[in-house]
Amino acid sequence: MLDARCQPENGPAVTYSVFGFLALTEAEQESLRQSLFCPGCGAKAYFRRASSDGKQACFGSLYHADDCPEFRPSTSRTEAEQALRELAQALDESDALRLDFSAPVTEPVRRDSQQNEGQGAAKREAEAKPKGGARGVEDVSPKLADAAAPKVAALGLGKILKSLLRGSELACSDLWVYTDEKYRWRAKNLFVNFADAEPNERGSPKMYWGTLSHADKAMAWLNPADCRDLGIPIDKFSAALLKRFGISDRAELEGAGIILFGKCFWNKDKTRKIIRLWNDDLSRILILPSKD
């Protein structure tokens, strides 16, 4: 995208070209990053500065409408459409979904072979009222091994995130989703876009997802593009996180897709929401830098 519509909380809307936005001071750019929208469909947009690997400064969005004139064929679009197809197949053919936190980004959908029988019992199990657990998690269940074997599709975070960014029905589905062998959740209660994140009094973790606006200069916080009052602290594991996803330049985080299993809570003054990665476990977070 060569242009983006900027709608500040206080002030008139302004359309910036990439060159016009680059002409702003760094402080002005930072203050407007989370106020950018696609001029074609109104989707949330991001600004990415020129990076050390040769990518030019640009505007972009991971939320374009399919008929948006700014949404051109791209690698990201092709991968997102493939993820949607695989997820749709999983939802159609399976009784539940298991999050495979160890899967690479391009890991295909697969079936857990030991759980391909007992469909009748699986349906009865899925209709049963979930039981409370010691962790205080909504929608928890007895150990997966103790239940009658349902058909369970295993899917990595990369496929999940790409499908959510393209508007899949997973986020509003009643499908059971296992985050480990012991606990399961209804998908609609597990997957939460950053814009809808709210501190949870019970301390229950969720799978939060969306896109990043930028990281601070110290690389201690990630700031979502989806809302202005939320931050993700990464200071404890910043170096390891960047290495894990091959990120060498702060600009590569601008406009990146992200999903993580974490807990949402207020800061001390209750002026900003914080999402902290569960147990600082890097297998529970995935970042997809923009390729376009």
PDB file of C-alpha atoms in Angstrom:
ATOM      1  CA  MET A   1       0.000   0.000   0.000  1.00  0.00           C
ATOM      2  CA  LEU A   2       1.343   3.411  -0.970  1.00  0.00           C
ATOM      3  CA  ASP A   3      -1.260   5.318   1.040  1.00  0.00           C
ATOM      4  CA  ALA A   4      -3.071   4.908   4.349  1.00  0.00           C
ATOM      5  CA  ARG A   5      -5.900   6.774   6.053  1.00  0.00           C
ATOM      6  CA  CYS A   6      -4.955   8.077   9.482  1.00  0.00           C
ATOM      7  CA  GLN A   7      -7.770   8.609  12.000  1.00  0.00           C
ATOM      8  CA  PRO A   8      -6.363   9.927  15.309  1.00  0.00           C
ATOM      9  CA  GLU A   9      -8.502   9.719  18.422  1.00  0.00           C
ATOM     10  CA  ASN A  10      -8.531  13.510  18.556  1.00  0.00           C
ATOM     11  CA  GLY A  11      -8.330  15.224  15.223  1.00  0.00           C
ATOM     12  CA  PRO A  12      -9.460  14.999  11.602  1.00  0.00           C
ATOM     13  CA  ALA A  13      -8.712  12.067   9.315  1.00  0.00           C
ATOM     14  CA  VAL A  14      -5.692  12.522   7.063  1.00  0.00           C
ATOM     15  CA  THR A  15      -4.517  10.377   4.157  1.00  0.00           C
ATOM     16  CA  TYR A  16      -0.757   9.897   4.098  1.00  0.00           C
ATOM     17  CA  SER A  17       1.439   8.608   1.322  1.00  0.00           C
ATOM     18  CA  VAL A  18       4.423   6.530   2.400  1.00  0.00           C
ATOM     19  CA  PHE A  19       6.643   9.474   1.567  1.00  0.00           C
ATOM     20  CA  GLY A  20       4.469  11.889   3.522  1.00  0.00           C
ATOM     21  CA  PHE A  21       4.487   9.622   6.550  1.00  0.00           C
ATOM     22  CA  LEU A  22       8.259   9.251   6.337  1.00  0.00           C
ATOM     23  CA  ALA A  23       8.531  13.037   6.393  1.00  0.00           C
ATOM     24  CA  LEU A  24       7.018  13.112   9.890  1.00  0.00           C
ATOM     25  CA  THR A  25       9.284  13.061  12.891  1.00  0.00           C
ATOM     26  CA  GLU A  26       9.846   9.690  14.549  1.00  0.00           C
ATOM     27  CA  ALA A  27       7.769  10.832  17.532  1.00  0.00           C
ATOM     28  CA  GLU A  28       4.872  11.779  15.228  1.00  0.00           C
ATOM     29  CA  GLN A  29       5.074   8.436  13.447  1.00  0.00           C
ATOM     30  CA  GLU A  30       5.010   6.542  16.739  1.00  0.00           C
ATOM     31  CA  SER A  31       1.943   8.457  17.938  1.00  0.00           C
ATOM     32  CA  LEU A  32       0.004   7.697  14.731  1.00  0.00           C
ATOM     33  CA  ARG A  33       0.973   4.058  14.141  1.00  0.00           C
ATOM     34  CA  GLN A  34      -2.157   2.648  15.771  1.00  0.00           C
ATOM     35  CA  SER A  35      -4.482   5.030  13.907  1.00  0.00           C
ATOM     36  CA  LEU A  36      -3.849   3.752  10.368  1.00  0.00           C
ATOM     37  CA  PHE A  37      -6.472   2.171   8.097  1.00  0.00           C
ATOM     38  CA  CYS A  38      -6.629   0.817   4.555  1.00  0.00           C
ATOM     39  CA  PRO A  39      -8.101   3.471   2.201  1.00  0.00           C
ATOM     40  CA  GLY A  40      -9.790   0.741   0.167  1.00  0.00           C
ATOM     41  CA  CYS A  41     -11.716  -1.283   2.741  1.00  0.00           C
ATOM     42  CA  GLY A  42     -11.102   0.464   6.058  1.00  0.00           C
ATOM     43  CA  ALA A  43      -9.216  -2.474   7.577  1.00  0.00           C
ATOM     44  CA  LYS A  44      -6.672  -1.863  10.326  1.00  0.00           C
ATOM     45  CA  ALA A  45      -3.309  -1.078   8.770  1.00  0.00           C
ATOM     46  CA  TYR A  46       0.333  -0.759   9.787  1.00  0.00           C
ATOM     47  CA  PHE A  47       3.405   1.220   8.766  1.00  0.00           C
ATOM     48  CA  ARG A  48       6.705  -0.592   8.287  1.00  0.00           C
ATOM     49  CA  ARG A  49       9.946   1.320   7.960  1.00  0.00           C
ATOM     50  CA  ALA A  50      12.697   0.299   5.574  1.00  0.00           C
ATOM     51  CA  SER A  51      14.559  -2.665   7.052  1.00  0.00           C
ATOM     52  CA  SER A  52      18.159  -3.797   6.924  1.00  0.00           C
ATOM     53  CA  ASP A  53      17.322  -6.734   4.605  1.00  0.00           C
ATOM     54  CA  GLY A  54      16.311  -4.401   1.780  1.00  0.00           C
ATOM     55  CA  LYS A  55      12.517  -4.100   2.288  1.00  0.00           C
ATOM     56  CA  GLN A  56      11.276  -0.603   1.481  1.00  0.00           C
ATOM     57  CA  ALA A  57       9.075   1.468   3.778  1.00  0.00           C
ATOM     58  CA  CYS A  58       5.392   0.763   3.172  1.00  0.00           C
ATOM     59  CA  PHE A  59       1.867   0.610   4.541  1.00  0.00           C
ATOM     60  CA  GLY A  60       0.103  -2.736   4.763  1.00  0.00           C
ATOM     61  CA  SER A  61      -2.721  -4.685   6.362  1.00  0.00           C
ATOM     62  CA  LEU A  62      -3.387  -8.303   7.255  1.00  0.00           C
ATOM     63  CA  TYR A  63      -7.146  -7.683   7.474  1.00  0.00           C
ATOM     64  CA  HIS A  64      -8.056  -6.631   3.898  1.00  0.00           C
ATOM     65  CA  ALA A  65     -11.539  -7.494   2.615  1.00  0.00           C
ATOM     66  CA  ASP A  66     -11.371  -9.989  -0.249  1.00  0.00           C
ATOM     67  CA  ASP A  67     -12.669  -7.412  -2.733  1.00  0.00           C
ATOM     68  CA  CYS A  68     -10.411  -4.615  -1.505  1.00  0.00           C
ATOM     69  CA  PRO A  69      -8.540  -2.955  -4.409  1.00  0.00           C
ATOM     70  CA  GLU A  70      -5.449  -2.768  -2.181  1.00  0.00           C
ATOM     71  CA  PHE A  71      -5.470  -6.542  -1.568  1.00  0.00           C
ATOM     72  CA  ARG A  72      -3.238  -7.844  -4.318  1.00  0.00           C
ATOM     73  CA  PRO A  73      -2.172 -11.492  -4.863  1.00  0.00           C
ATOM     74  CA  SER A  74       0.778 -12.206  -2.613  1.00  0.00           C
ATOM     75  CA  THR A  75       2.617 -14.964  -0.806  1.00  0.00           C
ATOM     76  CA  SER A  76       0.859 -14.036   2.431  1.00  0.00           C
ATOM     77  CA  ARG A  77      -2.566 -14.206   0.800  1.00  0.00           C
ATOM     78  CA  THR A  78      -1.859 -17.602  -0.762  1.00  0.00           C
ATOM     79  CA  GLU A  79      -0.669 -19.006   2.568  1.00  0.00           C
ATOM     80  CA  ALA A  80      -3.675 -17.522   4.396  1.00  0.00           C
ATOM     81  CA  GLU A  81      -6.138 -19.057   1.931  1.00  0.00           C
ATOM     82  CA  GLN A  82      -4.428 -22.436   2.266  1.00  0.00           C
ATOM     83  CA  ALA A  83      -4.632 -22.171   6.070  1.00  0.00           C
ATOM     84  CA  LEU A  84      -8.355 -21.393   5.808  1.00  0.00           C
ATOM     85  CA  ARG A  85      -8.943 -24.466   3.648  1.00  0.00           C
ATOM     86  CA  GLU A  86      -7.025 -26.740   6.003  1.00  0.00           C
ATOM     87  CA  LEU A  87      -8.809 -25.364   9.042  1.00  0.00           C
ATOM     88  CA  ALA A  88     -12.207 -25.758   7.361  1.00  0.00           C
ATOM     89  CA  GLN A  89     -11.340 -29.380   6.607  1.00  0.00           C
ATOM     90  CA  ALA A  90     -10.282 -29.931  10.209  1.00  0.00           C
ATOM     91  CA  LEU A  91     -13.524 -28.455  11.542  1.00  0.00           C
ATOM     92  CA  ASP A  92     -15.585 -30.548   9.127  1.00  0.00           C
ATOM     93  CA  GLU A  93     -13.867 -33.888   9.730  1.00  0.00           C
ATOM     94  CA  SER A  94     -12.923 -33.709  13.413  1.00  0.00           C
ATOM     95  CA  ASP A  95     -14.641 -33.598  16.777  1.00  0.00           C
ATOM     96  CA  ALA A  96     -11.959 -31.443  18.366  1.00  0.00           C
ATOM     97  CA  LEU A  97      -8.731 -29.577  17.697  1.00  0.00           C
ATOM     98  CA  ARG A  98      -5.405 -29.910  19.480  1.00  0.00           C
ATOM     99  CA  LEU A  99      -2.941 -27.034  19.406  1.00  0.00           C
ATOM    100  CA  ASP A 100       0.446 -28.369  18.393  1.00  0.00           C
ATOM    101  CA  PHE A 101       2.817 -25.871  20.006  1.00  0.00           C
ATOM    102  CA  SER A 102       5.838 -27.705  18.599  1.00  0.00           C
ATOM    103  CA  ALA A 103       4.756 -27.544  14.961  1.00  0.00           C
ATOM    104  CA  PRO A 104       6.693 -25.394  12.474  1.00  0.00           C
ATOM    105  CA  VAL A 105       4.795 -22.584  10.763  1.00  0.00           C
ATOM    106  CA  THR A 106       4.113 -24.678   7.638  1.00  0.00           C
ATOM    107  CA  GLU A 107       3.080 -27.842   9.507  1.00  0.00           C
ATOM    108  CA  PRO A 108       0.068 -29.487   7.767  1.00  0.00           C
ATOM    109  CA  VAL A 109      -3.082 -30.609   9.522  1.00  0.00           C
ATOM    110  CA  ARG A 110      -2.842 -34.169  10.787  1.00  0.00           C
ATOM    111  CA  ARG A 111      -4.987 -36.605  12.742  1.00  0.00           C
ATOM    112  CA  ASP A 112      -4.039 -38.080  16.082  1.00  0.00           C
ATOM    113  CA  SER A 113      -4.113 -41.736  15.007  1.00  0.00           C
ATOM    114  CA  GLN A 114      -4.837 -43.052  18.467  1.00  0.00           C
ATOM    115  CA  GLN A 115      -8.065 -41.021  18.523  1.00  0.00           C
ATOM    116  CA  ASN A 116      -9.769 -42.044  15.298  1.00  0.00           C
ATOM    117  CA  GLU A 117     -12.397 -44.350  16.767  1.00  0.00           C
ATOM    118  CA  GLY A 118     -15.349 -44.097  19.091  1.00  0.00           C
ATOM    119  CA  GLN A 119     -17.210 -41.279  17.328  1.00  0.00           C
ATOM    120  CA  GLY A 120     -20.481 -41.911  19.140  1.00  0.00           C
ATOM    121  CA  ALA A 121     -18.841 -41.667  22.542  1.00  0.00           C
ATOM    122  CA  ALA A 122     -16.957 -38.593  21.392  1.00  0.00           C
ATOM    123  CA  LYS A 123     -20.193 -36.808  20.549  1.00  0.00           C
ATOM    124  CA  ARG A 124     -21.651 -37.651  23.948  1.00  0.00           C
ATOM    125  CA  GLU A 125     -18.463 -36.359  25.560  1.00  0.00           C
ATOM    126  CA  ALA A 126     -18.593 -33.121  23.560  1.00  0.00           C
ATOM    127  CA  GLU A 127     -22.171 -32.513  24.690  1.00  0.00           C
ATOM    128  CA  ALA A 128     -21.363 -33.087  28.356  1.00  0.00           C
ATOM    129  CA  LYS A 129     -21.074 -30.106  30.680  1.00  0.00           C
ATOM    130  CA  PRO A 130     -17.389 -29.191  31.216  1.00  0.00           C
ATOM    131  CA  LYS A 131     -15.989 -29.669  34.694  1.00  0.00           C
ATOM    132  CA  GLY A 132     -14.012 -27.093  36.651  1.00  0.00           C
ATOM    133  CA  GLY A 133     -10.291 -27.614  37.147  1.00  0.00           C
ATOM    134  CA  ALA A 134      -7.640 -26.687  39.680  1.00  0.00           C
ATOM    135  CA  ARG A 135      -6.292 -23.933  37.447  1.00  0.00           C
ATOM    136  CA  GLY A 136      -9.572 -22.043  37.451  1.00  0.00           C
ATOM    137  CA  VAL A 137      -9.831 -22.300  33.656  1.00  0.00           C
ATOM    138  CA  GLU A 138     -13.266 -22.047  32.016  1.00  0.00           C
ATOM    139  CA  ASP A 139     -14.165 -25.000  29.767  1.00  0.00           C
ATOM    140  CA  VAL A 140     -11.777 -27.540  31.268  1.00  0.00           C
ATOM    141  CA  SER A 141     -12.205 -31.280  30.980  1.00  0.00           C
ATOM    142  CA  PRO A 142     -10.832 -34.526  32.384  1.00  0.00           C
ATOM    143  CA  LYS A 143      -7.626 -35.812  30.827  1.00  0.00           C
ATOM    144  CA  LEU A 144      -7.957 -36.478  27.136  1.00  0.00           C
ATOM    145  CA  ALA A 145      -6.765 -40.030  27.670  1.00  0.00           C
ATOM    146  CA  ASP A 146      -9.630 -40.666  30.106  1.00  0.00           C
ATOM    147  CA  ALA A 147     -12.338 -39.705  27.621  1.00  0.00           C
ATOM    148  CA  ALA A 148     -13.659 -41.848  24.774  1.00  0.00           C
ATOM    149  CA  ALA A 149     -11.373 -41.347  21.793  1.00  0.00           C
ATOM    150  CA  PRO A 150     -12.708 -38.562  19.538  1.00  0.00           C
ATOM    151  CA  LYS A 151     -11.345 -37.505  16.173  1.00  0.00           C
ATOM    152  CA  VAL A 152      -8.856 -34.771  16.999  1.00  0.00           C
ATOM    153  CA  ALA A 153      -7.063 -32.670  14.384  1.00  0.00           C
ATOM    154  CA  ALA A 154      -3.643 -31.297  15.329  1.00  0.00           C
ATOM    155  CA  LEU A 155      -2.776 -27.874  14.011  1.00  0.00           C
ATOM    156  CA  GLY A 156       0.205 -25.586  14.599  1.00  0.00           C
ATOM    157  CA  LEU A 157      -0.016 -21.938  15.646  1.00  0.00           C
ATOM    158  CA  GLY A 158       1.046 -20.712  12.203  1.00  0.00           C
ATOM    159  CA  LYS A 159      -2.010 -22.185  10.469  1.00  0.00           C
ATOM    160  CA  ILE A 160      -4.272 -21.039  13.304  1.00  0.00           C
ATOM    161  CA  LEU A 161      -3.010 -17.455  13.170  1.00  0.00           C
ATOM    162  CA  LYS A 162      -3.170 -17.148   9.395  1.00  0.00           C
ATOM    163  CA  SER A 163      -6.754 -18.405   9.357  1.00  0.00           C
ATOM    164  CA  LEU A 164      -7.815 -16.068  12.169  1.00  0.00           C
ATOM    165  CA  LEU A 165      -6.286 -13.085  10.378  1.00  0.00           C
ATOM    166  CA  ARG A 166      -8.324 -13.960   7.297  1.00  0.00           C
ATOM    167  CA  GLY A 167     -11.573 -14.071   9.276  1.00  0.00           C
ATOM    168  CA  SER A 168     -12.087 -17.798   9.894  1.00  0.00           C
ATOM    169  CA  GLU A 169     -15.074 -18.918  11.967  1.00  0.00           C
ATOM    170  CA  LEU A 170     -12.818 -20.583  14.516  1.00  0.00           C
ATOM    171  CA  ALA A 171     -12.910 -17.596  16.894  1.00  0.00           C
ATOM    172  CA  CYS A 172     -16.701 -17.905  17.269  1.00  0.00           C
ATOM    173  CA  SER A 173     -16.924 -21.696  17.089  1.00  0.00           C
ATOM    174  CA  ASP A 174     -18.159 -24.134  19.747  1.00  0.00           C
ATOM    175  CA  LEU A 175     -15.399 -26.575  18.758  1.00  0.00           C
ATOM    176  CA  TRP A 176     -13.446 -28.090  21.643  1.00  0.00           C
ATOM    177  CA  VAL A 177      -9.796 -27.062  21.513  1.00  0.00           C
ATOM    178  CA  TYR A 178      -7.155 -28.830  23.619  1.00  0.00           C
ATOM    179  CA  THR A 179      -4.221 -26.731  24.798  1.00  0.00           C
ATOM    180  CA  ASP A 180      -2.633 -29.839  26.353  1.00  0.00           C
ATOM    181  CA  GLU A 181      -3.697 -33.375  27.230  1.00  0.00           C
ATOM    182  CA  LYS A 182      -5.623 -32.252  30.287  1.00  0.00           C
ATOM    183  CA  TYR A 183      -7.463 -29.049  29.463  1.00  0.00           C
ATOM    184  CA  ARG A 184      -9.850 -28.115  26.696  1.00  0.00           C
ATOM    185  CA  TRP A 185     -11.789 -24.974  25.850  1.00  0.00           C
ATOM    186  CA  ARG A 186     -14.561 -23.893  23.542  1.00  0.00           C
ATOM    187  CA  ALA A 187     -12.831 -22.106  20.686  1.00  0.00           C
ATOM    188  CA  LYS A 188     -15.042 -19.027  21.133  1.00  0.00           C
ATOM    189  CA  ASN A 189     -13.813 -18.718  24.729  1.00  0.00           C
ATOM    190  CA  LEU A 190     -10.160 -19.384  23.930  1.00  0.00           C
ATOM    191  CA  PHE A 191      -9.247 -17.233  20.915  1.00  0.00           C
ATOM    192  CA  VAL A 192      -9.390 -13.498  21.653  1.00  0.00           C
ATOM    193  CA  ASN A 193      -8.329 -10.662  19.363  1.00  0.00           C
ATOM    194  CA  PHE A 194      -6.285  -7.989  21.119  1.00  0.00           C
ATOM    195  CA  ALA A 195      -9.081  -5.474  20.544  1.00  0.00           C
ATOM    196  CA  ASP A 196     -11.396  -7.618  22.719  1.00  0.00           C
ATOM    197  CA  ALA A 197      -8.883  -8.506  25.443  1.00  0.00           C
ATOM    198  CA  GLU A 198     -10.088  -7.884  29.000  1.00  0.00           C
ATOM    199  CA  PRO A 199      -8.357  -8.607  32.319  1.00  0.00           C
ATOM    200  CA  ASN A 200      -9.631 -11.861  33.777  1.00  0.00           C
ATOM    201  CA  GLU A 201     -10.279 -11.968  37.517  1.00  0.00           C
ATOM    202  CA  ARG A 202      -9.786 -15.728  37.567  1.00  0.00           C
ATOM    203  CA  GLY A 203      -6.403 -15.424  35.907  1.00  0.00           C
ATOM    204  CA  SER A 204      -7.388 -17.782  33.102  1.00  0.00           C
ATOM    205  CA  PRO A 205      -5.047 -17.831  30.095  1.00  0.00           C
ATOM    206  CA  LYS A 206      -6.337 -17.295  26.552  1.00  0.00           C
ATOM    207  CA  MET A 207      -4.929 -17.448  23.044  1.00  0.00           C
ATOM    208  CA  TYR A 208      -4.577 -13.761  22.155  1.00  0.00           C
ATOM    209  CA  TRP A 209      -3.979 -12.828  18.528  1.00  0.00           C
ATOM    210  CA  GLY A 210      -3.764  -9.923  16.102  1.00  0.00           C
ATOM    211  CA  THR A 211      -1.070  -7.788  14.494  1.00  0.00           C
ATOM    212  CA  LEU A 212       1.754  -5.718  15.894  1.00  0.00           C
ATOM    213  CA  SER A 213       2.102  -1.997  15.453  1.00  0.00           C
ATOM    214  CA  HIS A 214       5.689  -1.759  16.710  1.00  0.00           C
ATOM    215  CA  ALA A 215       8.105  -2.578  19.501  1.00  0.00           C
ATOM    216  CA  ASP A 216       9.667   0.018  21.755  1.00  0.00           C
ATOM    217  CA  LYS A 217      13.301   0.999  21.177  1.00  0.00           C
ATOM    218  CA  ALA A 218      14.506  -1.143  24.067  1.00  0.00           C
ATOM    219  CA  MET A 219      12.687  -4.191  22.627  1.00  0.00           C
ATOM    220  CA  ALA A 220      11.050  -4.677  26.017  1.00  0.00           C
ATOM    221  CA  TRP A 221       7.411  -4.297  24.860  1.00  0.00           C
ATOM    222  CA  LEU A 222       5.354  -5.300  21.847  1.00  0.00           C
ATOM    223  CA  ASN A 223       2.438  -2.995  21.001  1.00  0.00           C
ATOM    224  CA  PRO A 224      -0.569  -4.431  19.097  1.00  0.00           C
ATOM    225  CA  ALA A 225      -2.037  -2.485  16.201  1.00  0.00           C
ATOM    226  CA  ASP A 226      -5.550  -3.615  17.152  1.00  0.00           C
ATOM    227  CA  CYS A 227      -5.790  -1.375  20.244  1.00  0.00           C
ATOM    228  CA  ARG A 228      -3.922   1.444  21.958  1.00  0.00           C
ATOM    229  CA  ASP A 229      -4.192   0.449  25.621  1.00  0.00           C
ATOM    230  CA  LEU A 230      -2.424  -2.917  25.644  1.00  0.00           C
ATOM    231  CA  GLY A 231       1.187  -4.056  25.780  1.00  0.00           C
ATOM    232  CA  ILE A 232       3.059  -7.383  25.739  1.00  0.00           C
ATOM    233  CA  PRO A 233       6.235  -7.450  27.878  1.00  0.00           C
ATOM    234  CA  ILE A 234       9.116  -9.426  26.356  1.00  0.00           C
ATOM    235  CA  ASP A 235      12.065  -7.981  28.287  1.00  0.00           C
ATOM    236  CA  LYS A 236      12.802 -11.302  30.038  1.00  0.00           C
ATOM    237  CA  PHE A 237      13.274 -13.227  26.809  1.00  0.00           C
ATOM    238  CA  SER A 238      13.633 -10.621  24.048  1.00  0.00           C
ATOM    239  CA  ALA A 239      16.889 -11.965  22.584  1.00  0.00           C
ATOM    240  CA  ALA A 240      15.679 -15.577  22.545  1.00  0.00           C
ATOM    241  CA  LEU A 241      12.347 -14.572  21.010  1.00  0.00           C
ATOM    242  CA  LEU A 242      13.917 -12.634  18.157  1.00  0.00           C
ATOM    243  CA  LYS A 243      16.369 -15.446  17.472  1.00  0.00           C
ATOM    244  CA  ARG A 244      13.561 -18.003  17.425  1.00  0.00           C
ATOM    245  CA  PHE A 245      11.763 -16.179  14.623  1.00  0.00           C
ATOM    246  CA  GLY A 246      14.823 -14.920  12.764  1.00  0.00           C
ATOM    247  CA  ILE A 247      14.127 -11.261  13.470  1.00  0.00           C
ATOM    248  CA  SER A 248      17.190  -9.042  13.338  1.00  0.00           C
ATOM    249  CA  ASP A 249      15.614  -5.629  12.844  1.00  0.00           C
ATOM    250  CA  ARG A 250      12.929  -3.898  14.936  1.00  0.00           C
ATOM    251  CA  ALA A 251      11.209  -2.887  11.707  1.00  0.00           C
ATOM    252  CA  GLU A 252      10.466  -6.563  10.960  1.00  0.00           C
ATOM    253  CA  LEU A 253       7.984  -6.579  13.851  1.00  0.00           C
ATOM    254  CA  GLU A 254       5.937  -3.757  12.338  1.00  0.00           C
ATOM    255  CA  GLY A 255       2.803  -5.282  10.844  1.00  0.00           C
ATOM    256  CA  ALA A 256       3.707  -8.814  11.942  1.00  0.00           C
ATOM    257  CA  GLY A 257       0.987 -11.272  12.895  1.00  0.00           C
ATOM    258  CA  ILE A 258       1.178 -12.664  16.422  1.00  0.00           C
ATOM    259  CA  ILE A 259      -0.585 -15.237  18.587  1.00  0.00           C
ATOM    260  CA  LEU A 260       0.296 -16.187  22.148  1.00  0.00           C
ATOM    261  CA  PHE A 261      -1.063 -18.136  25.101  1.00  0.00           C
ATOM    262  CA  GLY A 262      -1.070 -15.705  27.982  1.00  0.00           C
ATOM    263  CA  LYS A 263      -2.789 -13.961  30.852  1.00  0.00           C
ATOM    264  CA  CYS A 264      -4.365 -10.500  30.602  1.00  0.00           C
ATOM    265  CA  PHE A 265      -4.306  -8.162  33.605  1.00  0.00           C
ATOM    266  CA  TRP A 266      -4.237  -4.460  34.509  1.00  0.00           C
ATOM    267  CA  ASN A 267      -1.117  -2.488  35.300  1.00  0.00           C
ATOM    268  CA  LYS A 268      -0.856  -1.005  38.791  1.00  0.00           C
ATOM    269  CA  ASP A 269      -2.757   2.168  37.882  1.00  0.00           C
ATOM    270  CA  LYS A 270      -5.360   0.312  35.795  1.00  0.00           C
ATOM    271  CA  THR A 271      -4.592   2.529  32.822  1.00  0.00           C
ATOM    272  CA  ARG A 272      -3.118  -0.139  30.549  1.00  0.00           C
ATOM    273  CA  LYS A 273      -3.784  -3.798  29.938  1.00  0.00           C
ATOM    274  CA  ILE A 274      -0.896  -6.240  29.895  1.00  0.00           C
ATOM    275  CA  ILE A 275      -0.729  -9.685  28.328  1.00  0.00           C
ATOM    276  CA  ARG A 276       2.089 -11.786  29.721  1.00  0.00           C
ATOM    277  CA  LEU A 277       3.219 -14.969  28.005  1.00  0.00           C
ATOM    278  CA  TRP A 278       2.193 -18.003  30.082  1.00  0.00           C
ATOM    279  CA  ASN A 279       5.188 -19.211  32.094  1.00  0.00           C
ATOM    280  CA  ASP A 280       7.470 -17.300  29.678  1.00  0.00           C
ATOM    281  CA  ASP A 281       7.263 -20.395  27.469  1.00  0.00           C
ATOM    282  CA  LEU A 282       8.434 -19.441  23.973  1.00  0.00           C
ATOM    283  CA  SER A 283       6.671 -22.437  22.440  1.00  0.00           C
ATOM    284  CA  ARG A 284       3.401 -20.670  23.344  1.00  0.00           C
ATOM    285  CA  ILE A 285       4.011 -17.655  21.113  1.00  0.00           C
ATOM    286  CA  LEU A 286       4.354 -17.273  17.367  1.00  0.00           C
ATOM    287  CA  ILE A 287       5.258 -14.184  15.336  1.00  0.00           C
ATOM    288  CA  LEU A 288       4.819 -13.994  11.567  1.00  0.00           C
ATOM    289  CA  PRO A 289       6.746 -11.051  10.098  1.00  0.00           C
ATOM    290  CA  SER A 290       5.031  -9.529   7.053  1.00  0.00           C
ATOM    291  CA  LYS A 291       6.419 -10.873   3.777  1.00  0.00           C
ATOM    292  CA  ASP A 292       4.894  -8.245   1.511  1.00  0.00           C
TER     293      ASP A 292
END
